[in-house]
CSV table of C-alpha atoms and ligand atoms in Angstrom, one decimal:
chain,number,residue,atom,x,y,z
A,18,UNK,CA,65.7,-37.8,164.2
A,19,UNK,CA,66.4,-35.4,161.3
A,20,UNK,CA,66.2,-35.8,157.5
A,21,UNK,CA,67.7,-33.9,154.6
A,22,UNK,CA,66.5,-34.4,151.0
A,23,UNK,CA,68.4,-33.0,148.0
A,24,UNK,CA,66.2,-32.8,144.9
A,25,UNK,CA,67.3,-32.4,141.3
A,26,UNK,CA,65.2,-32.2,138.1
A,27,UNK,CA,61.5,-31.5,137.4
A,28,UNK,CA,58.4,-30.9,139.4
A,29,UNK,CA,57.6,-34.6,139.3
A,30,UNK,CA,60.8,-35.1,141.3
A,31,UNK,CA,60.0,-32.2,143.7
A,32,UNK,CA,56.7,-33.9,144.4
A,33,UNK,CA,58.3,-37.2,144.8
A,34,UNK,CA,60.7,-35.7,147.4
A,35,UNK,CA,57.5,-34.7,149.3
A,36,UNK,CA,56.5,-38.3,149.2
A,37,UNK,CA,60.0,-39.4,150.4
A,38,UNK,CA,59.6,-37.0,153.3
A,39,UNK,CA,56.2,-38.6,154.0
A,40,UNK,CA,57.8,-42.0,154.2
A,41,UNK,CA,60.7,-40.8,156.4
A,42,UNK,CA,58.3,-39.2,158.8
A,43,UNK,CA,56.6,-42.5,159.3
A,44,UNK,CA,60.0,-44.1,160.1
A,45,UNK,CA,60.6,-41.5,162.8
A,46,UNK,CA,62.6,-38.9,160.9
A,47,UNK,CA,60.5,-36.0,162.1
A,48,UNK,CA,62.4,-32.9,161.3
A,49,UNK,CA,63.8,-31.5,158.1
A,50,UNK,CA,67.3,-30.2,158.9
A,51,UNK,CA,70.4,-28.8,157.3
A,52,UNK,CA,72.8,-31.5,155.9
A,53,UNK,CA,75.2,-31.4,158.8
A,54,UNK,CA,72.5,-32.2,161.4
A,55,UNK,CA,70.8,-34.9,159.4
A,56,UNK,CA,70.5,-38.6,160.5
A,57,UNK,CA,69.5,-39.6,156.9
A,58,UNK,CA,70.3,-37.8,153.7
A,59,UNK,CA,68.4,-38.7,150.5
A,60,UNK,CA,69.5,-37.6,147.0
A,61,UNK,CA,66.5,-37.6,144.6
A,62,UNK,CA,68.4,-37.5,141.3
A,63,UNK,CA,67.7,-36.5,137.7
A,64,UNK,CA,69.5,-37.6,134.5
A,65,UNK,CA,67.7,-35.5,131.8
A,66,UNK,CA,71.0,-33.8,130.9
A,67,UNK,CA,74.6,-34.6,131.7
A,68,UNK,CA,75.0,-31.6,134.0
A,69,UNK,CA,72.1,-32.8,136.2
A,70,UNK,CA,74.1,-36.0,136.7
A,71,UNK,CA,77.4,-34.3,137.3
A,72,UNK,CA,75.8,-32.1,139.8
A,73,UNK,CA,74.4,-35.1,141.8
A,74,UNK,CA,77.7,-37.0,141.6
A,75,UNK,CA,79.6,-33.9,143.0
A,76,UNK,CA,77.1,-33.5,145.9
A,77,UNK,CA,77.1,-37.2,146.8
A,78,UNK,CA,80.9,-37.3,146.7
A,79,UNK,CA,81.1,-34.4,149.0
A,80,UNK,CA,79.3,-36.4,151.7
A,81,UNK,CA,82.2,-38.8,152.3
A,82,UNK,CA,83.7,-36.7,155.1
A,83,UNK,CA,80.4,-36.2,157.0
A,84,UNK,CA,79.7,-40.0,156.7
A,85,UNK,CA,83.2,-40.7,158.2
A,86,UNK,CA,82.5,-38.4,161.2
A,87,UNK,CA,78.9,-39.6,161.7
A,88,UNK,CA,78.8,-43.4,161.5
A,89,UNK,CA,75.1,-43.7,162.0
A,90,UNK,CA,74.2,-41.4,159.1
A,91,UNK,CA,72.3,-43.1,156.4
A,92,UNK,CA,72.9,-42.0,152.8
A,93,UNK,CA,70.3,-43.0,150.2
A,94,UNK,CA,70.3,-42.3,146.5
A,95,UNK,CA,67.1,-42.6,144.4
A,96,UNK,CA,65.4,-41.0,141.4
A,97,UNK,CA,65.9,-41.1,137.7
A,98,UNK,CA,69.7,-41.4,137.7
A,99,UNK,CA,69.6,-44.4,140.1
A,100,UNK,CA,67.1,-46.0,137.7
A,101,UNK,CA,69.4,-45.7,134.7
A,102,UNK,CA,70.9,-48.9,133.5
A,103,UNK,CA,74.1,-49.8,135.3
A,104,UNK,CA,74.0,-46.6,137.4
A,105,UNK,CA,73.1,-48.2,140.7
A,106,UNK,CA,76.2,-50.4,140.6
A,107,UNK,CA,78.4,-47.5,139.4
A,108,UNK,CA,77.2,-45.3,142.3
A,109,UNK,CA,78.1,-48.0,144.8
A,110,UNK,CA,81.5,-48.5,143.3
A,111,UNK,CA,82.3,-44.8,143.2
A,112,UNK,CA,80.8,-44.1,146.6
A,113,UNK,CA,81.0,-47.2,148.7
A,114,UNK,CA,79.6,-45.3,151.7
A,115,UNK,CA,76.1,-45.1,150.1
A,116,UNK,CA,73.7,-47.2,152.2
A,117,UNK,CA,70.6,-47.4,150.0
A,118,UNK,CA,70.0,-47.2,146.2
A,119,UNK,CA,66.4,-47.2,145.0
A,120,UNK,CA,64.8,-46.3,141.7
A,121,UNK,CA,61.7,-44.4,140.5
A,122,UNK,CA,59.4,-47.4,140.6
A,123,UNK,CA,60.1,-48.6,144.1
A,124,UNK,CA,60.2,-45.2,146.0
A,125,UNK,CA,57.2,-46.4,148.1
A,126,UNK,CA,59.5,-49.1,149.6
A,127,UNK,CA,62.1,-46.7,150.9
A,128,UNK,CA,60.8,-47.1,154.5
A,129,UNK,CA,61.3,-50.9,154.3
A,130,UNK,CA,64.9,-50.3,152.9
A,131,UNK,CA,65.7,-48.0,155.8
A,132,UNK,CA,64.6,-50.7,158.3
A,133,UNK,CA,66.6,-53.3,156.5
A,134,UNK,CA,69.7,-51.2,156.5
A,135,UNK,CA,69.3,-50.6,160.2
A,136,UNK,CA,68.8,-54.2,161.1
A,137,UNK,CA,71.4,-56.0,159.1
A,138,UNK,CA,73.8,-53.1,158.3
A,139,UNK,CA,74.3,-54.3,154.7
A,140,UNK,CA,73.8,-51.8,151.9
A,141,UNK,CA,70.5,-52.1,150.1
A,142,UNK,CA,70.5,-51.8,146.3
A,143,UNK,CA,67.1,-52.3,144.8
A,144,UNK,CA,66.0,-51.3,141.3
A,145,UNK,CA,62.8,-52.7,139.8
A,146,UNK,CA,61.8,-52.5,136.1
A,147,UNK,CA,58.2,-51.2,136.5
A,148,UNK,CA,56.0,-49.6,139.0
A,149,UNK,CA,53.3,-51.7,140.7
A,150,UNK,CA,49.9,-50.1,140.3
A,151,UNK,CA,49.3,-46.4,140.5
A,152,UNK,CA,48.4,-45.8,144.1
A,153,UNK,CA,51.4,-45.7,146.5
A,154,UNK,CA,49.4,-44.9,149.7
A,155,UNK,CA,52.0,-42.3,150.8
A,156,UNK,CA,50.9,-39.1,152.6
A,157,UNK,CA,53.4,-36.6,151.3
A,158,UNK,CA,54.8,-33.9,153.4
A,159,UNK,CA,53.8,-31.0,151.2
A,160,UNK,CA,56.4,-28.2,151.1
A,161,UNK,CA,54.9,-25.8,148.6
A,162,UNK,CA,51.7,-24.4,150.2
A,163,UNK,CA,49.6,-22.8,148.8
A,164,UNK,CA,50.4,-25.0,145.8
A,165,UNK,CA,49.9,-28.7,145.8
A,166,UNK,CA,51.1,-31.1,143.1
A,167,UNK,CA,48.9,-34.1,142.1
A,168,UNK,CA,50.2,-36.9,139.9
A,169,UNK,CA,47.7,-37.9,137.3
A,170,UNK,CA,49.9,-40.3,135.4
A,171,UNK,CA,53.4,-41.8,135.6
A,172,UNK,CA,55.9,-42.7,132.8
A,173,UNK,CA,56.0,-41.8,129.2
A,174,UNK,CA,55.5,-43.7,125.9
A,175,UNK,CA,56.8,-41.1,123.5
A,176,UNK,CA,60.4,-42.0,123.1
A,177,UNK,CA,61.5,-38.6,121.7
A,178,UNK,CA,64.9,-39.6,120.3
A,179,UNK,CA,66.9,-37.4,122.6
A,180,UNK,CA,65.1,-38.2,125.9
A,181,UNK,CA,65.9,-40.7,128.6
A,182,UNK,CA,62.6,-40.3,130.6
A,183,UNK,CA,60.8,-43.3,129.0
A,184,UNK,CA,63.8,-45.5,130.0
A,185,UNK,CA,63.9,-44.4,133.6
A,186,UNK,CA,60.2,-43.7,134.2
A,187,UNK,CA,58.7,-46.7,132.4
A,188,UNK,CA,55.5,-46.9,130.4
A,189,UNK,CA,52.6,-44.6,130.8
A,190,UNK,CA,50.1,-45.4,133.5
A,191,UNK,CA,47.2,-43.1,134.4
A,192,UNK,CA,45.8,-42.9,137.9
A,193,UNK,CA,42.1,-43.6,138.2
A,194,UNK,CA,40.0,-40.4,138.0
A,195,UNK,CA,38.3,-41.0,141.3
A,196,UNK,CA,41.6,-41.3,143.1
A,197,UNK,CA,42.8,-38.0,141.6
A,198,UNK,CA,39.5,-36.3,142.3
A,199,UNK,CA,39.5,-37.5,145.9
A,200,UNK,CA,43.0,-36.1,146.4
A,201,UNK,CA,42.2,-32.8,144.8
A,202,UNK,CA,39.0,-32.4,146.9
A,203,UNK,CA,40.9,-33.1,150.1
A,204,UNK,CA,43.6,-30.5,149.1
A,205,UNK,CA,41.0,-27.8,148.5
A,206,UNK,CA,39.4,-28.6,151.8
A,207,UNK,CA,42.7,-28.4,153.5
A,208,UNK,CA,43.1,-24.9,152.1
A,209,UNK,CA,45.4,-25.3,149.2
A,210,UNK,CA,44.9,-22.5,146.7
A,211,UNK,CA,46.6,-23.9,143.6
A,212,UNK,CA,46.6,-27.4,142.3
A,213,UNK,CA,49.0,-28.5,139.6
A,214,UNK,CA,48.2,-31.7,137.8
A,215,UNK,CA,51.4,-33.6,136.8
A,216,UNK,CA,52.3,-36.0,134.0
A,217,UNK,CA,55.0,-36.2,131.3
A,218,UNK,CA,52.2,-36.0,128.7
A,219,UNK,CA,49.0,-35.1,130.4
A,220,UNK,CA,47.0,-35.1,127.1
A,221,UNK,CA,47.3,-38.9,126.8
A,222,UNK,CA,45.7,-39.4,130.2
A,223,UNK,CA,43.2,-42.2,129.8
A,224,UNK,CA,41.6,-42.8,133.1
A,225,UNK,CA,41.8,-46.5,134.1
A,226,UNK,CA,42.4,-47.4,130.5
A,227,UNK,CA,39.0,-49.1,130.2
A,228,UNK,CA,36.9,-46.3,128.7
A,229,UNK,CA,37.9,-44.0,131.5
A,230,UNK,CA,38.0,-40.2,131.4
A,231,UNK,CA,40.1,-38.3,128.8
A,232,UNK,CA,42.3,-35.5,130.0
A,233,UNK,CA,39.8,-32.8,129.0
A,234,UNK,CA,37.1,-34.6,131.1
A,235,UNK,CA,39.4,-35.0,134.0
A,236,UNK,CA,40.4,-31.3,133.9
A,237,UNK,CA,36.7,-30.4,133.7
A,238,UNK,CA,36.0,-32.5,136.8
A,239,UNK,CA,38.8,-31.1,138.9
A,240,UNK,CA,38.0,-27.6,137.9
A,241,UNK,CA,34.4,-28.2,139.0
A,242,UNK,CA,35.4,-28.9,142.6
A,243,UNK,CA,33.8,-26.2,144.8
A,244,UNK,CA,36.2,-23.7,146.4
A,245,UNK,CA,38.6,-21.0,145.7
A,246,UNK,CA,41.7,-22.3,143.9
A,247,UNK,CA,43.7,-22.1,140.7
A,248,UNK,CA,44.3,-25.1,138.5
A,249,UNK,CA,47.4,-25.7,136.4
A,250,UNK,CA,48.7,-28.7,134.5
A,251,UNK,CA,51.9,-29.9,132.9
A,252,UNK,CA,53.2,-31.0,130.5
A,253,UNK,CA,51.2,-31.0,127.3
A,254,UNK,CA,52.6,-32.6,124.2
A,255,UNK,CA,51.8,-30.8,120.9
A,256,UNK,CA,51.1,-34.1,119.1
A,257,UNK,CA,48.1,-34.7,121.4
A,258,UNK,CA,46.9,-31.3,122.4
A,259,UNK,CA,43.3,-30.8,121.3
A,260,UNK,CA,40.3,-28.6,121.1
A,261,UNK,CA,38.5,-30.3,123.9
A,262,UNK,CA,41.2,-29.2,126.4
A,263,UNK,CA,41.0,-25.6,125.0
A,264,UNK,CA,37.2,-25.6,125.5
A,265,UNK,CA,37.5,-26.8,129.1
A,266,UNK,CA,40.1,-24.2,129.8
A,267,UNK,CA,37.8,-21.5,128.4
A,268,UNK,CA,34.8,-22.9,130.5
A,269,UNK,CA,36.6,-22.6,133.9
A,270,UNK,CA,38.0,-19.3,135.2
A,271,UNK,CA,39.9,-21.4,137.7
A,272,UNK,CA,42.1,-22.9,135.1
A,273,UNK,CA,45.1,-20.6,134.5
A,274,UNK,CA,45.3,-19.0,131.1
A,275,UNK,CA,48.7,-20.6,130.5
A,276,UNK,CA,49.7,-23.5,128.5
A,277,UNK,CA,53.2,-25.0,128.7
A,278,UNK,CA,53.6,-26.6,125.3
A,279,UNK,CA,57.2,-27.7,124.6
A,280,UNK,CA,58.0,-27.2,120.9
A,281,UNK,CA,61.8,-28.1,121.1
A,282,UNK,CA,62.6,-26.9,117.6
A,283,UNK,CA,61.2,-24.7,114.8
A,284,UNK,CA,62.5,-27.0,112.0
A,285,UNK,CA,60.4,-29.8,110.6
A,286,UNK,CA,63.4,-31.9,109.7
A,287,UNK,CA,64.8,-31.7,113.3
A,288,UNK,CA,61.3,-32.3,114.8
A,289,UNK,CA,61.1,-35.4,112.7
A,290,UNK,CA,64.5,-36.6,113.8
A,291,UNK,CA,63.5,-35.9,117.4
A,292,UNK,CA,60.5,-38.2,116.8
A,293,UNK,CA,58.1,-35.4,118.1
A,294,UNK,CA,55.4,-36.4,115.6
A,295,UNK,CA,54.1,-32.9,114.8
A,296,UNK,CA,55.2,-30.1,112.4
A,297,UNK,CA,55.9,-26.5,112.9
A,298,UNK,CA,52.6,-25.8,111.1
A,299,UNK,CA,50.6,-28.1,113.4
A,300,UNK,CA,52.2,-26.4,116.4
A,301,UNK,CA,51.3,-23.0,115.1
A,302,UNK,CA,47.7,-24.1,114.3
A,303,UNK,CA,47.4,-25.3,117.9
A,304,UNK,CA,48.5,-21.9,119.2
A,305,UNK,CA,46.0,-20.2,116.9
A,306,UNK,CA,43.2,-22.5,118.2
A,307,UNK,CA,44.1,-21.7,121.8
A,308,UNK,CA,44.0,-18.0,121.1
A,309,UNK,CA,40.6,-18.4,119.4
A,310,UNK,CA,39.2,-19.9,122.6
A,311,UNK,CA,41.1,-17.6,124.9
A,312,UNK,CA,42.7,-14.5,123.3
A,313,UNK,CA,44.5,-13.8,126.7
A,314,UNK,CA,46.0,-17.2,127.0
A,315,UNK,CA,49.8,-17.2,127.2
A,316,UNK,CA,52.1,-20.0,126.1
A,317,UNK,CA,55.5,-21.1,127.5
A,318,UNK,CA,57.8,-23.7,126.0
A,319,UNK,CA,61.0,-25.8,126.1
A,320,UNK,CA,63.6,-25.4,123.4
A,321,UNK,CA,66.6,-27.5,122.5
A,322,UNK,CA,69.5,-26.2,120.4
A,323,UNK,CA,72.4,-28.2,118.8
A,324,UNK,CA,70.5,-31.4,118.2
A,325,UNK,CA,72.6,-33.7,116.0
A,326,UNK,CA,72.9,-32.4,112.4
A,327,UNK,CA,71.0,-29.1,113.2
A,328,UNK,CA,72.2,-26.5,110.6
A,329,UNK,CA,72.5,-22.8,111.1
A,330,UNK,CA,69.3,-22.3,108.9
A,331,UNK,CA,67.4,-24.9,111.0
A,332,UNK,CA,68.5,-23.1,114.2
A,333,UNK,CA,67.2,-19.9,112.7
A,334,UNK,CA,63.9,-21.5,112.1
A,335,UNK,CA,63.7,-22.0,115.9
A,336,UNK,CA,64.5,-18.3,116.3
A,337,UNK,CA,61.8,-17.3,113.9
A,338,UNK,CA,59.2,-19.6,115.6
A,339,UNK,CA,60.0,-18.0,118.9
A,340,UNK,CA,59.3,-14.6,117.3
A,341,UNK,CA,56.2,-15.8,115.6
A,342,UNK,CA,54.6,-17.3,118.8
A,343,UNK,CA,55.7,-14.7,121.3
A,344,UNK,CA,56.2,-17.1,124.2
A,345,UNK,CA,55.6,-15.6,127.7
A,346,UNK,CA,58.8,-17.4,128.7
A,347,UNK,CA,60.8,-20.4,127.6
A,348,UNK,CA,63.2,-23.0,129.1
A,349,UNK,CA,66.2,-23.3,126.8
A,350,UNK,CA,68.6,-26.2,126.7
A,351,UNK,CA,71.7,-27.3,124.9
A,352,UNK,CA,71.2,-30.8,123.5
A,353,UNK,CA,72.9,-33.4,125.8
A,354,UNK,CA,73.5,-36.9,124.5
A,355,UNK,CA,72.0,-39.6,126.8
A,356,UNK,CA,73.3,-43.1,126.7
A,357,UNK,CA,70.8,-45.5,125.3
A,358,UNK,CA,68.7,-43.0,123.4
A,359,UNK,CA,68.6,-42.9,119.5
A,360,UNK,CA,69.9,-39.4,119.1
A,361,UNK,CA,73.1,-40.3,121.1
A,362,UNK,CA,74.0,-42.7,118.3
A,363,UNK,CA,73.3,-40.3,115.4
A,364,UNK,CA,76.1,-38.9,113.3
A,365,UNK,CA,76.6,-35.2,113.1
A,366,UNK,CA,76.8,-34.3,116.8
A,367,UNK,CA,77.2,-30.5,116.9
A,368,UNK,CA,80.5,-29.0,118.2
A,369,UNK,CA,80.4,-27.4,121.6
A,370,UNK,CA,81.3,-23.9,120.4
A,371,UNK,CA,78.5,-24.0,117.8
A,372,UNK,CA,76.0,-25.1,120.5
A,373,UNK,CA,77.2,-22.3,122.8
A,374,UNK,CA,76.8,-19.7,120.1
A,375,UNK,CA,73.3,-20.9,119.4
A,376,UNK,CA,72.2,-21.1,123.0
A,377,UNK,CA,73.4,-17.5,123.6
A,378,UNK,CA,71.6,-16.2,120.7
A,379,UNK,CA,68.4,-18.0,121.6
A,380,UNK,CA,68.6,-16.9,125.3
A,381,UNK,CA,69.1,-13.3,124.2
A,382,UNK,CA,66.0,-13.5,122.1
A,383,UNK,CA,63.8,-15.2,124.7
A,384,UNK,CA,64.9,-12.8,127.4
A,385,UNK,CA,64.2,-9.8,125.2
A,386,UNK,CA,60.7,-11.1,124.5
A,387,UNK,CA,60.1,-11.9,128.2
A,388,UNK,CA,61.2,-8.3,129.2
A,389,UNK,CA,59.0,-6.8,126.5
A,390,UNK,CA,56.0,-8.8,127.7
A,391,UNK,CA,56.6,-7.9,131.3
A,392,UNK,CA,56.9,-4.2,130.5
A,393,UNK,CA,53.4,-4.3,129.1
A,394,UNK,CA,52.2,-5.1,132.7
A,395,UNK,CA,53.3,-1.7,134.0
A,396,UNK,CA,50.3,0.3,135.0
A,397,UNK,CA,48.0,-2.7,135.0
A,398,UNK,CA,46.6,-4.8,138.0
A,399,UNK,CA,47.2,-8.5,138.2
A,400,UNK,CA,46.0,-11.1,140.6
A,401,UNK,CA,48.9,-12.7,142.6
A,402,UNK,CA,48.7,-15.7,144.8
A,403,UNK,CA,51.1,-15.1,147.6
A,404,UNK,CA,53.5,-18.0,148.0
A,405,UNK,CA,56.4,-16.8,150.1
A,406,UNK,CA,57.7,-14.1,152.3
A,407,UNK,CA,61.1,-12.5,152.6
A,408,UNK,CA,61.4,-11.8,156.3
A,409,UNK,CA,64.2,-9.3,156.1
A,410,UNK,CA,62.7,-7.1,153.4
A,411,UNK,CA,59.1,-7.7,154.4
A,412,UNK,CA,58.5,-8.6,150.8
A,413,UNK,CA,55.8,-10.9,149.6
A,414,UNK,CA,56.4,-13.1,146.6
A,415,UNK,CA,53.7,-14.6,144.5
A,416,UNK,CA,52.7,-15.6,141.0
A,417,UNK,CA,50.1,-14.5,138.6
A,418,UNK,CA,48.1,-16.9,136.5
A,419,UNK,CA,50.5,-16.5,133.6
A,420,UNK,CA,53.6,-17.6,135.6
A,421,UNK,CA,55.0,-14.1,136.2
A,422,UNK,CA,56.5,-13.5,139.7
A,423,UNK,CA,54.9,-10.7,141.7
A,424,UNK,CA,56.7,-8.8,144.6
A,425,UNK,CA,55.1,-6.3,147.0
A,426,UNK,CA,55.8,-5.0,150.4
A,427,UNK,CA,53.6,-5.9,153.4
A,428,UNK,CA,53.9,-6.3,157.1
A,429,UNK,CA,51.2,-9.0,157.6
A,430,UNK,CA,51.3,-12.6,156.7
A,431,UNK,CA,49.5,-13.1,153.4
A,432,UNK,CA,50.8,-16.4,152.2
A,433,UNK,CA,47.9,-18.3,150.6
A,434,UNK,CA,46.0,-15.1,149.8
A,435,UNK,CA,45.0,-13.8,146.4
A,436,UNK,CA,46.1,-10.2,146.2
A,437,UNK,CA,45.6,-7.6,143.4
A,438,UNK,CA,49.0,-6.1,142.5
A,439,UNK,CA,49.2,-2.7,140.9
A,440,UNK,CA,52.4,-3.1,138.8
A,441,UNK,CA,54.9,-0.3,138.9
A,442,UNK,CA,58.1,-2.0,137.8
A,443,UNK,CA,59.0,-5.1,135.7
A,444,UNK,CA,62.2,-7.0,135.3
A,445,UNK,CA,62.5,-10.3,133.5
A,446,UNK,CA,59.6,-12.5,134.7
A,447,UNK,CA,59.4,-10.4,137.9
A,448,UNK,CA,56.7,-7.7,138.5
A,449,UNK,CA,57.0,-5.2,141.4
A,450,UNK,CA,54.2,-3.1,142.8
A,451,UNK,CA,51.7,-2.4,145.5
A,452,UNK,CA,48.9,-4.6,146.9
A,453,UNK,CA,45.6,-3.0,146.2
A,454,UNK,CA,42.8,-5.1,147.7
A,455,UNK,CA,41.8,-8.7,148.5
A,456,UNK,CA,40.0,-10.7,146.0
A,457,UNK,CA,36.3,-11.4,146.4
B,6,SAH,N1,57.6,-34.5,129.1
B,6,SAH,C1,57.9,-33.2,128.9
B,6,SAH,C2,59.3,-32.7,129.3
B,6,SAH,C3,60.2,-33.6,130.0
B,6,SAH,S1,61.9,-33.1,130.1
B,6,SAH,C4,57.7,-33.0,127.4
B,6,SAH,O1,57.6,-33.9,126.6
B,6,SAH,O2,57.7,-31.9,127.0
B,6,SAH,C5,61.9,-31.4,130.0
B,6,SAH,C6,62.6,-30.8,128.9
B,6,SAH,O3,64.0,-31.2,128.9
B,6,SAH,C7,62.2,-31.3,127.5
B,6,SAH,O4,61.0,-30.6,127.1
B,6,SAH,C8,63.4,-31.0,126.7
B,6,SAH,O5,63.3,-29.6,126.2
B,6,SAH,C9,64.5,-31.1,127.6
B,6,SAH,N2,65.4,-32.2,127.3
B,6,SAH,C10,65.0,-33.5,127.4
B,6,SAH,N3,66.0,-34.3,127.1
B,6,SAH,C11,67.1,-33.5,126.7
B,6,SAH,C12,68.4,-33.8,126.3
B,6,SAH,N4,68.9,-35.0,126.1
B,6,SAH,N5,69.2,-32.7,126.0
B,6,SAH,C13,68.7,-31.4,126.3
B,6,SAH,N6,67.5,-31.2,126.7
B,6,SAH,C14,66.6,-32.2,126.9
B,7,SF4,FE1,60.8,-37.1,127.0
B,7,SF4,FE2,59.4,-36.8,124.9
B,7,SF4,FE3,58.4,-38.2,126.9
B,7,SF4,FE4,58.7,-35.6,127.1
B,7,SF4,S1,57.3,-36.7,125.7
B,7,SF4,S2,59.3,-37.1,128.6
B,7,SF4,S3,60.5,-35.2,126.0
B,7,SF4,S4,60.2,-38.8,125.7
B,8,F3S,FE1,62.3,-35.3,135.8
B,8,F3S,FE2,64.9,-35.5,135.4
B,8,F3S,FE3,63.5,-37.6,135.8
B,8,F3S,S1,63.5,-34.1,134.4
B,8,F3S,S2,61.5,-37.2,135.1
B,8,F3S,S3,63.8,-36.0,137.3
B,8,F3S,S4,65.2,-37.4,134.4
């Protein structure tokens, strides 16, 4: 039997889709297939912005015809959108052909739900308010070799006023350090060359909560695992980023010289309305600290424009912050009101045309900076970890430690290898060149 999973949203969700694939394999769905050939289709949804939801609604709706032709096809919808209050019912009303709705906390039970659906034919709609424990016992079907994602914590306690994540992912729960370390060790032994530690706010990792490891200690322990691999982590929150983490990064060459530190806005008034609990000045002092430890460290970020009441001057403070920090790259978003969050009820929502104007100006600035940074690579040599191969063009695609994409021509299979790339051309975050030699 075949399965097809459609994933929306962040890396956390991408990794959870790997877990979903693991569960489906155990239930006899052995092969990943195109949609038309699938016996089960799972939508792993996201609700961070309205367009993420619209996208999922459109794709689920489009399945109606296939479901009519193929009676045995099982359609399951899970993830953050399904976990949103009232959404499970809405989904079933809008698309009565959905067989299973499950949330973020009970993903591990999907296998059981599939069985239930098959035996008594009735739709299964199950949403639970909190996750039980931190170990789900699932062996994921990893899809991103040579990279492997490892959850270090679930949920979020921060309640940034615009954000729905704390409502759909529940309270923060850290996994035990020994469980994380065992998983990471096994991955290195299996030959994974890059490990990315995942959490909504990795800096508030607190072991098992009873005097367990801090994030800096955990990072140190994972980086101390023997073997050749790179280590990344995301996401860090500026309110909790600290010197200990910078010191551990400096200590280990394995840890990428890259920090994803979402700033959201350059205006202190907006940051306070967003409930981010840091100021522009604190953010800048953290960047300075990081550069003191590692002058070559790059920073990437997330930015939101058009938050309620944001004035032109406040938006310009975001532009000036982008110039001041010189981000290696940035994800830019138009503020999207999310039902149930504080910001959605604030007065002074910004008109769409003003939001559009601001996002265009911000994107132009970010892109210009990214291009400028990439141009500085020309003539230098960077280490690329090969991740993918374009069969037609015999092109290898990899990434450097700073998140830049690297492309080079090669006839042999080099996925999973570290390659030195002599950069001859740059475009956006992409670098092109020739492979020079193998590392080590
Ligand atoms: N936990 C991470 C990010 C989670 S969501 C953190 O705290 O940084 C990823 C990004 O989506 C956020 O950093 C933010 O920039 C953006 N985002 C979240 N909610 C949003 C909303 N309602 N409208 C627009 N962008 C949003
Ligand atoms: Fe959302 Fe803020 Fe939590 Fe990030 S830290 S997930 S932006 S509430
Ligand atoms: Fe991720 Fe979207 Fe959920 S960004 S945590 S999948 S709301």
